[in-house]
């Protein structure tokens, strides 16, 4: 059984209780798969265009969704056996700890602080922190950040980086990037800061074309990992193998081209997997 053994029973019970309400398909009558349960609960973001987005018709689309679906498939689950669970940045460690989800693929940057609470597989992607500003405005160098009112999501590495590196800058920490985008549009904040992959997804949305632009500042390197509960080394190793297979088979690059190509965002090649112990 490739699903984490210590909590397989708990995960199955949780899946049964959520089946009637959780989005993304799967029910207690689905095939068992190699994972030893009828469904698997996977944490994603619901509001990140290009990465993890829940559409008005209830579908889930984005690069992170594709990665999560591929991993689940390698663990023995069909797409209709996956329950996608919304995983806000500030709740991810808690959700893994209490068994709400089996793993998380949600622009989840690997950091030493987080590795004290959870384990990671990967990384499967590398992004860079940047600013999204109103089209026609500019931020030409990082020194200008101290004079701006910025917005990010509470619990994100972007918010933590900003507070540490630019303590003089104003910062609104909200629940979602969509809320920050509203503030940017109405002038409440000067810029939205997070990973350039997320910002490119917002800028490329049809309703946002011509409204926003990336500043082009590489403020940090963010290595996205797949979060798993602390100590679940077997699951971590299985996910690392799935990521490697996705890259080798070309499915990784196909997903990159599909979800980031329209934004003319040049993603870096798949990074080397480092989270092995």
CSV table of C-alpha atoms in Angstrom, one decimal:
chain,number,residue,atom,x,y,z
A,1,UNK,CA,0.0,0.0,0.0
A,2,UNK,CA,1.6,3.2,-1.2
A,3,UNK,CA,-0.6,5.7,0.6
A,4,UNK,CA,0.8,6.6,4.0
A,5,UNK,CA,0.2,3.7,6.3
A,6,UNK,CA,-0.1,5.5,9.6
A,7,UNK,CA,-3.2,7.4,8.6
A,8,UNK,CA,-4.8,5.3,5.8
A,9,UNK,CA,-7.8,4.4,8.0
A,10,UNK,CA,-8.2,8.0,9.1
A,11,UNK,CA,-7.9,9.2,5.5
A,12,UNK,CA,-10.6,6.7,4.4
A,13,UNK,CA,-13.0,7.8,7.1
A,14,UNK,CA,-12.4,11.5,6.3
A,15,UNK,CA,-12.9,10.8,2.6
A,16,UNK,CA,-16.3,9.2,3.4
A,17,UNK,CA,-17.4,12.2,5.5
A,18,UNK,CA,-16.3,14.6,2.8
A,19,UNK,CA,-17.5,12.8,-0.3
A,20,UNK,CA,-20.9,14.4,-0.3
A,21,UNK,CA,-19.5,17.9,-0.2
A,22,UNK,CA,-15.9,17.9,-1.4
A,23,UNK,CA,-15.3,19.1,-4.9
A,24,UNK,CA,-13.3,17.2,-7.5
A,25,UNK,CA,-15.1,13.9,-7.6
A,26,UNK,CA,-14.6,10.6,-5.9
A,27,UNK,CA,-17.1,8.8,-3.6
A,28,UNK,CA,-17.2,5.8,-1.3
A,29,UNK,CA,-18.0,3.5,-4.2
A,30,UNK,CA,-15.0,4.3,-6.3
A,31,UNK,CA,-12.3,1.8,-7.2
A,32,UNK,CA,-9.8,1.1,-4.5
A,33,UNK,CA,-6.6,1.8,-6.5
A,34,UNK,CA,-3.2,0.9,-5.2
A,35,UNK,CA,-3.5,3.5,-2.5
A,36,UNK,CA,-5.7,1.3,-0.3
A,37,UNK,CA,-8.7,3.7,-0.3
A,38,UNK,CA,-11.6,4.8,-2.5
A,39,UNK,CA,-10.5,8.4,-2.6
A,40,UNK,CA,-7.5,10.5,-1.9
A,41,UNK,CA,-7.6,14.1,-0.5
A,42,UNK,CA,-5.2,16.5,-2.1
A,43,UNK,CA,-4.6,20.1,-1.1
A,44,UNK,CA,-4.5,22.8,-3.8
A,45,UNK,CA,-5.2,26.5,-4.1
A,46,UNK,CA,-8.6,27.5,-5.5
A,47,UNK,CA,-7.7,31.1,-6.6
A,48,UNK,CA,-4.4,31.0,-8.4
A,49,UNK,CA,-4.8,31.2,-12.2
A,50,UNK,CA,-2.3,29.1,-14.0
A,51,UNK,CA,-1.5,27.0,-10.9
A,52,UNK,CA,-4.6,26.1,-9.0
A,53,UNK,CA,-8.0,27.5,-9.9
A,54,UNK,CA,-11.6,26.4,-9.2
A,55,UNK,CA,-13.7,27.5,-12.2
A,56,UNK,CA,-17.3,28.7,-12.0
A,57,UNK,CA,-18.5,25.3,-13.2
A,58,UNK,CA,-16.6,23.5,-10.4
A,59,UNK,CA,-13.6,22.2,-12.4
A,60,UNK,CA,-10.0,22.5,-11.2
A,61,UNK,CA,-7.3,23.7,-13.6
A,62,UNK,CA,-3.7,24.7,-13.5
A,63,UNK,CA,-0.1,23.4,-13.4
A,64,UNK,CA,-0.3,22.4,-9.7
A,65,UNK,CA,-3.6,20.6,-10.4
A,66,UNK,CA,-1.9,18.7,-13.2
A,67,UNK,CA,1.0,17.8,-11.0
A,68,UNK,CA,-1.3,16.7,-8.2
A,69,UNK,CA,-3.4,14.6,-10.6
A,70,UNK,CA,-0.3,12.9,-12.1
A,71,UNK,CA,1.1,12.1,-8.6
A,72,UNK,CA,-2.3,10.7,-7.5
A,73,UNK,CA,-2.3,8.5,-10.6
A,74,UNK,CA,1.1,7.1,-9.8
A,75,UNK,CA,-0.2,6.3,-6.3
A,76,UNK,CA,-3.1,4.3,-7.9
A,77,UNK,CA,-6.0,6.8,-8.0
A,78,UNK,CA,-8.0,7.8,-11.1
A,79,UNK,CA,-9.0,11.5,-11.5
A,80,UNK,CA,-12.5,10.9,-10.3
A,81,UNK,CA,-11.1,9.5,-7.0
A,82,UNK,CA,-9.3,12.7,-6.1
A,83,UNK,CA,-10.9,15.1,-3.7
A,84,UNK,CA,-9.3,18.5,-4.2
A,85,UNK,CA,-9.4,20.4,-0.9
A,86,UNK,CA,-8.7,24.1,-0.7
A,87,UNK,CA,-5.5,24.8,1.2
A,88,UNK,CA,-4.9,28.4,2.2
A,89,UNK,CA,-1.3,29.3,2.8
A,90,UNK,CA,-1.6,29.8,6.5
A,91,UNK,CA,-3.4,26.5,7.0
A,92,UNK,CA,-1.2,24.1,5.1
A,93,UNK,CA,0.9,22.7,8.0
A,94,UNK,CA,-2.2,22.3,10.2
A,95,UNK,CA,-4.1,20.5,7.4
A,96,UNK,CA,-1.3,18.0,7.0
A,97,UNK,CA,-0.8,17.5,10.7
A,98,UNK,CA,-4.5,16.7,11.4
A,99,UNK,CA,-5.0,14.5,8.3
A,100,UNK,CA,-7.3,16.8,6.3
A,101,UNK,CA,-5.3,16.0,3.2
A,102,UNK,CA,-2.8,13.3,2.2
A,103,UNK,CA,-0.5,15.7,0.4
A,104,UNK,CA,-0.5,19.3,-0.8
A,105,UNK,CA,0.5,20.8,-4.2
A,106,UNK,CA,-0.2,24.5,-3.7
A,107,UNK,CA,2.7,26.8,-4.7
A,108,UNK,CA,4.2,25.5,-1.4
A,109,UNK,CA,7.8,26.9,-1.1
A,110,UNK,CA,10.3,24.6,0.7
A,111,UNK,CA,11.8,26.4,3.7
A,112,UNK,CA,13.8,25.2,6.7
A,113,UNK,CA,11.1,26.6,9.0
A,114,UNK,CA,8.3,24.6,7.3
A,115,UNK,CA,10.5,21.5,7.2
A,116,UNK,CA,10.4,21.5,11.0
A,117,UNK,CA,6.6,20.8,10.8
A,118,UNK,CA,6.1,18.9,7.6
A,119,UNK,CA,8.1,17.0,5.0
A,120,UNK,CA,8.5,17.8,1.4
A,121,UNK,CA,8.9,15.9,-1.9
A,122,UNK,CA,10.5,17.6,-4.8
A,123,UNK,CA,11.0,20.4,-5.7
A,124,UNK,CA,9.0,20.3,-8.9
A,125,UNK,CA,9.2,23.9,-9.9
A,126,UNK,CA,11.2,27.1,-9.2
A,127,UNK,CA,9.7,30.6,-9.2
A,128,UNK,CA,10.9,34.0,-8.1
A,129,UNK,CA,9.2,36.6,-6.0
A,130,UNK,CA,8.2,39.7,-7.9
A,131,UNK,CA,5.7,42.5,-7.8
A,132,UNK,CA,2.5,42.9,-9.8
A,133,UNK,CA,1.8,46.6,-10.5
A,134,UNK,CA,-0.7,48.6,-12.5
A,135,UNK,CA,0.1,48.8,-16.2
A,136,UNK,CA,1.9,52.0,-17.0
A,137,UNK,CA,3.6,52.2,-13.6
A,138,UNK,CA,7.1,51.0,-12.8
A,139,UNK,CA,9.3,49.8,-10.0
A,140,UNK,CA,12.8,49.9,-11.4
A,141,UNK,CA,14.8,48.6,-8.4
A,142,UNK,CA,14.2,46.9,-5.1
A,143,UNK,CA,15.1,50.0,-3.1
A,144,UNK,CA,11.8,51.6,-4.2
A,145,UNK,CA,9.8,48.9,-2.4
A,146,UNK,CA,10.3,50.6,1.0
A,147,UNK,CA,8.0,53.4,-0.2
A,148,UNK,CA,5.2,51.2,-1.4
A,149,UNK,CA,2.0,49.8,0.2
A,150,UNK,CA,2.1,46.1,-0.7
A,151,UNK,CA,-0.3,43.2,-0.4
A,152,UNK,CA,0.3,39.5,0.0
A,153,UNK,CA,-1.3,36.5,1.6
A,154,UNK,CA,-0.7,35.8,5.3
A,155,UNK,CA,1.4,32.8,6.0
A,156,UNK,CA,3.1,33.0,2.6
A,157,UNK,CA,6.9,33.1,2.1
A,158,UNK,CA,6.4,36.3,0.1
A,159,UNK,CA,5.0,38.1,3.1
A,160,UNK,CA,7.7,36.8,5.4
A,161,UNK,CA,10.5,37.8,2.9
A,162,UNK,CA,9.0,41.3,2.5
A,163,UNK,CA,8.8,41.9,6.3
A,164,UNK,CA,12.4,40.7,6.7
A,165,UNK,CA,14.1,42.4,3.8
A,166,UNK,CA,12.0,45.6,3.5
A,167,UNK,CA,10.7,46.4,7.0
A,168,UNK,CA,9.8,49.9,6.1
A,169,UNK,CA,7.3,48.9,3.4
A,170,UNK,CA,3.6,48.8,4.2
A,171,UNK,CA,2.1,45.4,4.0
A,172,UNK,CA,-1.5,44.2,3.9
A,173,UNK,CA,-1.8,40.5,4.6
A,174,UNK,CA,-5.1,39.1,3.3
A,175,UNK,CA,-6.6,35.7,3.0
A,176,UNK,CA,-6.2,35.3,-0.8
A,177,UNK,CA,-4.3,36.9,-3.7
A,178,UNK,CA,-7.6,37.6,-5.4
A,179,UNK,CA,-8.4,40.1,-2.5
A,180,UNK,CA,-5.0,41.7,-3.0
A,181,UNK,CA,-5.7,42.0,-6.7
A,182,UNK,CA,-8.9,43.9,-6.0
A,183,UNK,CA,-6.9,46.3,-3.8
A,184,UNK,CA,-4.4,46.8,-6.6
A,185,UNK,CA,-7.1,47.6,-9.0
A,186,UNK,CA,-8.9,50.1,-6.8
A,187,UNK,CA,-5.8,51.8,-5.6
A,188,UNK,CA,-5.8,50.6,-2.0
A,189,UNK,CA,-2.3,49.1,-2.5
A,190,UNK,CA,0.5,49.9,-4.9
A,191,UNK,CA,1.5,46.3,-5.7
A,192,UNK,CA,0.8,42.7,-5.1
A,193,UNK,CA,3.8,40.6,-4.2
A,194,UNK,CA,4.2,36.9,-4.5
A,195,UNK,CA,5.8,34.4,-6.9
A,196,UNK,CA,6.1,35.5,-10.5
A,197,UNK,CA,4.3,32.3,-11.7
A,198,UNK,CA,1.2,33.3,-9.7
A,199,UNK,CA,1.4,36.9,-10.8
A,200,UNK,CA,1.7,35.9,-14.5
A,201,UNK,CA,-1.4,33.8,-14.1
A,202,UNK,CA,-3.4,36.8,-12.9
A,203,UNK,CA,-2.0,39.2,-15.5
A,204,UNK,CA,-2.9,36.7,-18.3
A,205,UNK,CA,-6.6,36.3,-17.3
A,206,UNK,CA,-8.9,37.7,-19.9
A,207,UNK,CA,-10.5,40.3,-17.6
A,208,UNK,CA,-7.1,41.6,-16.5
A,209,UNK,CA,-5.3,41.9,-19.9
A,210,UNK,CA,-3.9,45.4,-20.2
A,211,UNK,CA,-4.5,46.3,-16.5
A,212,UNK,CA,-1.4,44.9,-14.8
A,213,UNK,CA,2.2,44.0,-15.4
A,214,UNK,CA,5.1,42.3,-13.6
A,215,UNK,CA,7.8,44.6,-12.3
A,216,UNK,CA,10.5,42.2,-13.3
A,217,UNK,CA,12.3,42.0,-10.0
A,218,UNK,CA,13.7,38.6,-8.9
A,219,UNK,CA,13.5,39.1,-5.2
A,220,UNK,CA,13.9,35.5,-4.1
A,221,UNK,CA,14.1,31.9,-5.4
A,222,UNK,CA,11.1,29.8,-4.5
A,223,UNK,CA,11.3,26.1,-4.8
A,224,UNK,CA,7.9,24.5,-4.9
A,225,UNK,CA,7.6,21.2,-3.0
A,226,UNK,CA,4.8,18.7,-2.4
A,227,UNK,CA,3.9,18.9,1.3
A,228,UNK,CA,3.4,15.6,3.2
A,229,UNK,CA,2.9,14.9,6.9
A,230,UNK,CA,6.0,14.8,9.0
A,231,UNK,CA,7.7,11.4,8.9
A,232,UNK,CA,5.9,10.0,5.9
A,233,UNK,CA,9.1,9.1,4.1
A,234,UNK,CA,7.5,6.3,2.0
A,235,UNK,CA,4.9,8.7,0.6
A,236,UNK,CA,7.6,11.3,0.0
A,237,UNK,CA,9.7,8.8,-2.0
A,238,UNK,CA,6.7,7.7,-4.1
A,239,UNK,CA,5.9,11.3,-4.9
A,240,UNK,CA,9.5,12.0,-5.9
A,241,UNK,CA,9.3,9.0,-8.3
A,242,UNK,CA,6.1,10.4,-9.7
A,243,UNK,CA,7.6,13.8,-10.3
A,244,UNK,CA,10.5,12.3,-12.0
A,245,UNK,CA,8.2,10.3,-14.3
A,246,UNK,CA,6.1,13.3,-15.1
A,247,UNK,CA,9.2,15.2,-16.2
A,248,UNK,CA,10.8,12.3,-18.1
A,249,UNK,CA,7.5,11.6,-20.0
A,250,UNK,CA,7.1,15.2,-21.1
A,251,UNK,CA,3.9,15.7,-19.2
A,252,UNK,CA,5.6,18.3,-17.0
A,253,UNK,CA,6.6,20.5,-19.9
A,254,UNK,CA,3.2,20.1,-21.6
A,255,UNK,CA,1.5,21.4,-18.6
A,256,UNK,CA,3.9,24.3,-18.3
A,257,UNK,CA,3.3,25.3,-21.9
A,258,UNK,CA,-0.5,25.0,-21.5
A,259,UNK,CA,-0.9,27.1,-18.4
A,260,UNK,CA,2.0,29.6,-18.6
A,261,UNK,CA,2.4,30.0,-22.3
A,262,UNK,CA,-0.5,32.5,-22.8
A,263,UNK,CA,1.2,34.8,-20.3
A,264,UNK,CA,4.6,34.7,-22.1
A,265,UNK,CA,6.1,33.5,-18.8
A,266,UNK,CA,9.4,31.8,-19.2
A,267,UNK,CA,9.5,29.1,-16.6
A,268,UNK,CA,12.8,27.6,-15.7
A,269,UNK,CA,13.5,23.9,-16.4
A,270,UNK,CA,12.4,21.3,-13.9
A,271,UNK,CA,14.7,21.5,-10.9
A,272,UNK,CA,16.7,18.7,-9.4
A,273,UNK,CA,14.9,16.8,-6.7
A,274,UNK,CA,16.6,17.4,-3.4
A,275,UNK,CA,14.1,16.4,-0.7
A,276,UNK,CA,15.2,12.8,-0.2
A,277,UNK,CA,15.9,12.6,3.5
